[in-house]
XYZ file of C-alpha atoms in Angstrom:
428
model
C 50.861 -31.813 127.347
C 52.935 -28.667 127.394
C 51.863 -25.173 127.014
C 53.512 -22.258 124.307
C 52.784 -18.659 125.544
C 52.480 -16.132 122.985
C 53.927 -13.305 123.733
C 56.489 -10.575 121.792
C 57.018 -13.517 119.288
C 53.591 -13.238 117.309
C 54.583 -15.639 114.149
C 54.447 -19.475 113.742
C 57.699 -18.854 111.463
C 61.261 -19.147 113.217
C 60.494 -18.905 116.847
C 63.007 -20.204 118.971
C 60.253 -21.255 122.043
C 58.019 -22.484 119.926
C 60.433 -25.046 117.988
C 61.704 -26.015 121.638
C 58.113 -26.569 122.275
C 57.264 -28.706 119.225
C 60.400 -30.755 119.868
C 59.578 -31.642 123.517
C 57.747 -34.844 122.911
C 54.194 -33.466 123.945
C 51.282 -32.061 122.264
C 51.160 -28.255 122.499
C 48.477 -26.221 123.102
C 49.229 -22.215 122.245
C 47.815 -19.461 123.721
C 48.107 -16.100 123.834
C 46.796 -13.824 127.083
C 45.329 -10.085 126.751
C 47.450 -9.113 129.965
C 44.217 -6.998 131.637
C 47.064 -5.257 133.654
C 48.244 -3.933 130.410
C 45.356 -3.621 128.005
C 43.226 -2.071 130.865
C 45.460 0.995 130.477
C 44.690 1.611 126.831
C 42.016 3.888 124.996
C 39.268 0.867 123.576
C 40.676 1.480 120.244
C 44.218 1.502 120.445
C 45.901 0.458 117.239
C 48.480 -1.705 118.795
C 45.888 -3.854 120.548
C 44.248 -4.040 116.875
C 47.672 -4.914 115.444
C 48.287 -7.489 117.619
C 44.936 -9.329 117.349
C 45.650 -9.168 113.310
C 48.803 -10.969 113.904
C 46.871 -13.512 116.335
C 44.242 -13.975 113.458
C 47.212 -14.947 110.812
C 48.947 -17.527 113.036
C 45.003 -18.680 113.498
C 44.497 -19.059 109.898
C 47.983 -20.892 109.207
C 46.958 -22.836 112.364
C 43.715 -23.731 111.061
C 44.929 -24.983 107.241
C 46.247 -27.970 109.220
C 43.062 -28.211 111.326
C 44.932 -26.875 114.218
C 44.011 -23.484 116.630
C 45.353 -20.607 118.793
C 43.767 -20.198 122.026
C 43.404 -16.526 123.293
C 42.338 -15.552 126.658
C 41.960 -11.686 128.510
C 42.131 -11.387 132.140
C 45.269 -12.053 134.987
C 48.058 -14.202 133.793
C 48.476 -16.007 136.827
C 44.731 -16.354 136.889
C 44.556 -18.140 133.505
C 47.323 -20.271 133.995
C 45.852 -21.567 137.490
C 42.979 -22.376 135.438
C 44.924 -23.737 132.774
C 46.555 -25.946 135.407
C 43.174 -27.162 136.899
C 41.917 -28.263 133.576
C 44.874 -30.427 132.461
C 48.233 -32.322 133.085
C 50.873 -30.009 131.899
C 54.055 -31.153 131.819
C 55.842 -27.598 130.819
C 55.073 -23.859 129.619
C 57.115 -22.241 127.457
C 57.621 -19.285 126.011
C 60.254 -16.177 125.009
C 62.439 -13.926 127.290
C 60.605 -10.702 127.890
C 62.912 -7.960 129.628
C 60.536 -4.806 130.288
C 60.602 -4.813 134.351
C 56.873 -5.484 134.653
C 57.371 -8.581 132.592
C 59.979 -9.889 134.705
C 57.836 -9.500 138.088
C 54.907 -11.299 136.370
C 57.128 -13.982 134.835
C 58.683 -14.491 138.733
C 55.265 -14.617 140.022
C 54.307 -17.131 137.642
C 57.435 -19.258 137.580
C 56.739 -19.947 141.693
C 52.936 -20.874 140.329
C 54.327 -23.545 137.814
C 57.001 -24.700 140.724
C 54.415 -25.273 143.362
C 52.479 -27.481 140.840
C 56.004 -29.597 139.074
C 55.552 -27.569 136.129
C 59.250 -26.682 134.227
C 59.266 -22.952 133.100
C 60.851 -22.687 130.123
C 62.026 -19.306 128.627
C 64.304 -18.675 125.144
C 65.753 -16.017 124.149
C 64.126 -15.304 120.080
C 63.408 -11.333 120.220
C 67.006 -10.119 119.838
C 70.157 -11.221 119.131
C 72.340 -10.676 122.498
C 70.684 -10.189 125.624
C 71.266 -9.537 129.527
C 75.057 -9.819 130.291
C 75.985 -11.184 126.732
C 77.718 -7.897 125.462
C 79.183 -6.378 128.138
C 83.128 -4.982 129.035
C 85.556 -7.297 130.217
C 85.501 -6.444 133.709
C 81.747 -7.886 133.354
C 79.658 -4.271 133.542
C 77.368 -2.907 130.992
C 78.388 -0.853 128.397
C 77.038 2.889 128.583
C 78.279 4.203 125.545
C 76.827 2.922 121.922
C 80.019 2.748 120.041
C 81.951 0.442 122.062
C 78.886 -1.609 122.497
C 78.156 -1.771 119.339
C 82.022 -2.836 118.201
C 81.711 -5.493 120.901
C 78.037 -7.099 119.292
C 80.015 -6.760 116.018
C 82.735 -9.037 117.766
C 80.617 -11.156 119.656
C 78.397 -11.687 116.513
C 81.249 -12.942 114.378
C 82.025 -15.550 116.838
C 78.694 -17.468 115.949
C 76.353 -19.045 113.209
C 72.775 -17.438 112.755
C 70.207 -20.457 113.408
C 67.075 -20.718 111.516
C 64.349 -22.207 114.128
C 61.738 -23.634 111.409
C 58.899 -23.723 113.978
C 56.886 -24.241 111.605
C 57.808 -27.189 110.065
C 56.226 -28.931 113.304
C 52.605 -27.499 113.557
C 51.407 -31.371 113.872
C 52.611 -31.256 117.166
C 49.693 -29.003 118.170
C 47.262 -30.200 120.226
C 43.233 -30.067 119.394
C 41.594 -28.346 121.838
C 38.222 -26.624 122.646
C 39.455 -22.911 123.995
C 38.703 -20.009 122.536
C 39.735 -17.309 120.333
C 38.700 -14.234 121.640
C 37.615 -11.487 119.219
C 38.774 -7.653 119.652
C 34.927 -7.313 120.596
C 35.431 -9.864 123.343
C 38.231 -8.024 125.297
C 36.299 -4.616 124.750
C 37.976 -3.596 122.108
C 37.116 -2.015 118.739
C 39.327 -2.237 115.207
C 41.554 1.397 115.229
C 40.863 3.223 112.336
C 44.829 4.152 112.440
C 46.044 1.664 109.987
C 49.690 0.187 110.749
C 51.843 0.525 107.191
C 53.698 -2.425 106.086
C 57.154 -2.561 106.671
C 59.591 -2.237 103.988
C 63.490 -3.612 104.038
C 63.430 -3.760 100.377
C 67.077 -3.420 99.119
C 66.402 -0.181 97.178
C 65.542 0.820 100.932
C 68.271 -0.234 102.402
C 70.839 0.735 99.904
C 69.678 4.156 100.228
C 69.110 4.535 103.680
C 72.094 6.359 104.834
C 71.303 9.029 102.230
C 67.666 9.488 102.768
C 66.486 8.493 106.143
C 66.883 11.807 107.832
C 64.744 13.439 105.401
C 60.892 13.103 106.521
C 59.090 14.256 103.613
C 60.726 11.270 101.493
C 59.512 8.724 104.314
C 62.326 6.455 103.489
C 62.193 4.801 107.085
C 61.345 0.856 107.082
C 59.132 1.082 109.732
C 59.758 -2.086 111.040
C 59.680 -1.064 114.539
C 56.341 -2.526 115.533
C 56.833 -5.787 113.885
C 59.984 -6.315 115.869
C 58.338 -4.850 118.988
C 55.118 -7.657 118.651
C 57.770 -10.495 116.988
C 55.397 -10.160 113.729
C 58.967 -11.088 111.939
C 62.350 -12.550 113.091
C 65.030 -10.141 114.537
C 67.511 -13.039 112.868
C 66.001 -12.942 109.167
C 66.276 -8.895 110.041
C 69.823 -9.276 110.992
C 70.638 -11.301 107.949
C 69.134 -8.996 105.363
C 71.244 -6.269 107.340
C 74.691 -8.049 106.218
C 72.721 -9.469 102.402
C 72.916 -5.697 101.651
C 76.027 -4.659 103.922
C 74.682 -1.363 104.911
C 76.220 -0.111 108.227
C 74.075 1.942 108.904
C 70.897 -0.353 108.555
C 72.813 -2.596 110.604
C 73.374 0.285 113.323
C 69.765 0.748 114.266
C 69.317 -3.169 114.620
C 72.038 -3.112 117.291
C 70.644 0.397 118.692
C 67.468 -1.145 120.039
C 69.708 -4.106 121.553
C 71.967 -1.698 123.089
C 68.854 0.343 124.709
C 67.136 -3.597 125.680
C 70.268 -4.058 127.638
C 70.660 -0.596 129.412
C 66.838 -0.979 130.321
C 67.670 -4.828 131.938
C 70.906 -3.394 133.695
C 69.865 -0.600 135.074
C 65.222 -0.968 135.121
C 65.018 2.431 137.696
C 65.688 4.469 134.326
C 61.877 3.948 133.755
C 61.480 6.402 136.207
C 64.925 7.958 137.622
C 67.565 9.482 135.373
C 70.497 7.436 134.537
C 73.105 10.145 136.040
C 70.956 10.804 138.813
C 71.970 14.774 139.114
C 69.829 15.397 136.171
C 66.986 14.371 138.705
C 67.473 17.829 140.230
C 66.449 19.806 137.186
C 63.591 22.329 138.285
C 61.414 21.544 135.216
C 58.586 24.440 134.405
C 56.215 21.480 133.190
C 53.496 24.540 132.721
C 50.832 22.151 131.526
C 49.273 24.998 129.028
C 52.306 24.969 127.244
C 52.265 21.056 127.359
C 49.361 20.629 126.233
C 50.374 22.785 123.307
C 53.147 20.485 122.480
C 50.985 17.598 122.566
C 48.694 18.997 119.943
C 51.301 20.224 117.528
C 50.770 23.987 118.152
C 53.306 25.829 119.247
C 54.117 27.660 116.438
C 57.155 25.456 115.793
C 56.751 24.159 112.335
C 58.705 21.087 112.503
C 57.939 20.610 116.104
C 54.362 20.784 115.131
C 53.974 18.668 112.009
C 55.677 15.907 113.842
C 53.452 16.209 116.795
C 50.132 16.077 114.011
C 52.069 13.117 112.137
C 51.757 11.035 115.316
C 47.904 12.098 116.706
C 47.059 11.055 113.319
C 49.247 8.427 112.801
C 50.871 6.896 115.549
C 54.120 7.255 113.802
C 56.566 10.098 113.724
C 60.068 10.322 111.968
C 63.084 9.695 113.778
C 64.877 12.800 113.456
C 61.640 14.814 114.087
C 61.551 12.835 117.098
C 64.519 14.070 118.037
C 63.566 17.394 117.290
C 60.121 17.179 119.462
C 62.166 15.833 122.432
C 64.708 18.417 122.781
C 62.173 21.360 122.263
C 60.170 19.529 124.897
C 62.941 19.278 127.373
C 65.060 22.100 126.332
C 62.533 25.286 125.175
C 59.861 24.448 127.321
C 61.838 22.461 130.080
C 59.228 20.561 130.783
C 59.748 16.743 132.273
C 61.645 14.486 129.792
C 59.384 11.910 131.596
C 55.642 13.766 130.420
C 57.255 13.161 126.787
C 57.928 9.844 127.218
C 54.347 9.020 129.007
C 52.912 10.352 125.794
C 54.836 8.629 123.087
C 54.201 5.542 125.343
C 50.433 6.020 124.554
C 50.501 6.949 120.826
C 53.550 5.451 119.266
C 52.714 2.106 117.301
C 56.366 1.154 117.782
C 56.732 1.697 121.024
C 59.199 -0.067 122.934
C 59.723 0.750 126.221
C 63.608 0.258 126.494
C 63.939 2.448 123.359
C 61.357 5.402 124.324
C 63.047 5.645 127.888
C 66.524 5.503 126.039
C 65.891 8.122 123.845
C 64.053 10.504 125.620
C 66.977 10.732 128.138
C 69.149 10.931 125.487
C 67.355 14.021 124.482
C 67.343 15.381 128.083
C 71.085 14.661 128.612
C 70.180 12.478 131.640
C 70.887 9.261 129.888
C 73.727 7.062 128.796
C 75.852 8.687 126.422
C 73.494 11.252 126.359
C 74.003 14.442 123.935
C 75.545 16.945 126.954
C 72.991 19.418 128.004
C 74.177 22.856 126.035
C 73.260 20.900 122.451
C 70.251 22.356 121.913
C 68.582 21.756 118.527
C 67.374 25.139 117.186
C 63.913 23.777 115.313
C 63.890 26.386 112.608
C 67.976 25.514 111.665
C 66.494 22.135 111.407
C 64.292 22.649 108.752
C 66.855 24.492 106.743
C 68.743 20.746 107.127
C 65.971 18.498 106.750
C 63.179 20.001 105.279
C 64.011 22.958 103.159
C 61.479 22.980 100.755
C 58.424 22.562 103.544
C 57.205 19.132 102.272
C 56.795 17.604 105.323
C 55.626 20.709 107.406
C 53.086 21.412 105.111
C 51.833 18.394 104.672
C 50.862 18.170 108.276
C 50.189 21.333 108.852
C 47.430 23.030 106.391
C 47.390 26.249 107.632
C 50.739 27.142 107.915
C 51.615 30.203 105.884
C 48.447 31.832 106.647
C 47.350 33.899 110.333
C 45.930 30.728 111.698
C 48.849 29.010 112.485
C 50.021 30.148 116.023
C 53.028 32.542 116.681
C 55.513 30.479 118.415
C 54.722 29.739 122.577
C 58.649 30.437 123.239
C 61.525 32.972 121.672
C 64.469 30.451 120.969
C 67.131 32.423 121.993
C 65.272 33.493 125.301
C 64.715 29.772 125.940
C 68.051 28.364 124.878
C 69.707 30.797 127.708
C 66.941 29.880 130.518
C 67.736 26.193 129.413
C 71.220 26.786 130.231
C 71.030 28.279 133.542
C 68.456 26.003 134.685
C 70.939 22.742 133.612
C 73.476 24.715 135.206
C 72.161 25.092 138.207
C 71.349 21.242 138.542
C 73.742 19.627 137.361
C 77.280 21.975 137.621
């Protein structure tokens, strides 16, 4: 038999390793793995872990309408599959690329397990549309900068035919088998009582989304970014619904989180380092009462602090408050780009690591093509932009107006200078 991992692919429908699977000749048995390395990190009701088992439970029911089921395990990877191995004749595993740096030690680990016992490893790419080295200049290096990246994918894209892999159109091929399914309750888990909104790429959406999406009170985002982040739906269908309703700018932030997926392959030390490595001698204040202040959304920043509440209570903020958030982070309280991006790692639904590191650079000018250092968003001009009649703010904040919202931690202008002699000082 051969073996399809579930991994950032969770649907039955057009999955590229799972129709190579189904074709191969050999019953399949599916499973997915709770990586303990991964889940062990996480509060006991995170709402990703409880959006993830909900996708597990649909490919389970489609699974079982043909008599078929998923098996789900928790524990070591290269634990399981030595088990896994013991128990039966595998011929193959396969599964989809995964291109986060911890995946690609496990999945190195694992590929000299399945060598040392005949076993072919075989990986697909199904969670974007380029990867690795496929868009890059012609000398053969990365890109750096969006635009020319993104004309490039444009290019490259043009040159081929979207597939369709109708995975499931072969579910027969799945073999019966007596594993389990583990429940939430069975990995120490419990079901988040943050609830994860569907997403919505509806064409009123889309057709309006250059004109609205910038404007958080309307929430006129599709947030699709978890489903694409767990594989809940195909980045291809995505892609093609893009050019159905030729909206650029849709299309934009498809090839946005490919651009950041292939700075985070090229260059993995951004986890931790900053991409132009001067920024790495920034003396951040990283005062950890004023931190804590921006983690709770009171700093007496209204549009700092009503996206701040919108993702405590939500695990979703707006993208241009995030933007907003960042820079006030990095800029007024010049505190560690790296704290921010630790915390939207733990609280953002859609979090994806190549994206979160991307970004928060961005917003700390360390990055690639990075906003240079003396932009400084000034929060209250923002609200003028984005937010003029206090929708948003005062939706998420209920006492603003009166003397129990906080007077704000920093003066802007007195932090905006500071900012700009610390950068200076660092970086020239």
């Amino acid at each position: 038999m051969n073996i399809f991992w579930f991994r950032r692919d969770l649907r039955l429908e057009d999955n590229v390793g799972l129709f190579h699977a189904l074709n191969s000749g050999e019953e399949v048995l599916p499973i997915f793995i709770f990586d303990e390395s991964i889940v062990f990190q996480l509060p006991k009701n995170d709402a990703r872990v409880t959006f993830i088992h909900q996708q597990l439970e649909k490919i389970q029911d489609q699974l079982k309408s043909s008599g078929k089921s998923l098996a789900v395990f928790h524990g070591n990877p290269l634990e399981i599959f030595t088990k896994l191995i013991s128990e039966n004749k595998i011929h193959a595993i396969y599964t989809n690329h995964d291109y986060e740096p911890y995946a690609r030690k496990r999945d190195l680990e694992l590929y000299h397990l399945f060598k040392e016992n005949t076993i072919e490893f075989k990986t697909s790419k199904d969670q974007v549309i380029f990867e690795k080295s496929e868009v890059v200049k012609e000398d053969g290096t990365p890109y750096v900068v969006y635009t020319p990246y993104s004309n490039k994918w444009k290019y490259n894209f043009s040159q081929i035919a979207l597939k369709n892999y109708n995975s499931e159109d072969y579910l027969e091929k799945i073999k019966f088998h007596s594993y389990p399914f583990l429940s939430l309750t069975d990995i120490g888990f419990t079901i988040s009582s943050i609830k994860v909104p569907g997403y919505d790429i509806s064409d009123s959406l889309i057709d309006n989304y250059e004109a609205t999406r910038n404007f958080p009170a309307l929430d006129q985002t599709s947030h699709l970014g978890i489903y694409l982040r767990f594989g809940a739906v195909s980045i291809r269908k995505m892609i093609s619904k893009a050019l159905e309703s030729n909206n650029e700018t849709f299309l934009k932030e498809l090839i946005w989180r490919e651009f950041f997926m292939q700075i985070l392959w090229h260059f993995p030390h951004t986890v931790n380092s900053s991409f132009r490595p001067k920024y790495d001698a920034i003396l951040w204040n990283n005062n950890e009462d004023l931190f804590q202040k921006w983690c709770d959304g009171k700093t007496g920043y209204p549009f700092v602090d009503a996206g701040m509440r919108e993702l405590n209570t939500t695990g979703h903020m707006h993208n241009r408050v995030r933007m907003i958030v960042a820079s006030f982070l990095c800029k007024h309280l010049l505190i560690d780009w790296r704290w921010g991006e630790t915390y939207f790692a733990i609280k953002l639904l859609d979090y994806e690591q190549s994206s979160n590191v991307g970004n928060w650079q961005w917003a700390a000018g360390s990055g690639v093509d990075a906003a240079p250092y003396f932009r400084i968003f000034n929060p209250s001009e923002q609200i003028k932009k984005f937010d003029k009649e206090l929708v948003y703010i005062k939706k998420w904040i209920l006492e603003f107006g009166t003397s129990a919202y906080p007077e704000p931690i920093v003066d802007h202008k007195e932090a905006r200078e500071k900012c700009l002699r610390v950068y200076k000082d660092a970086v020239g």
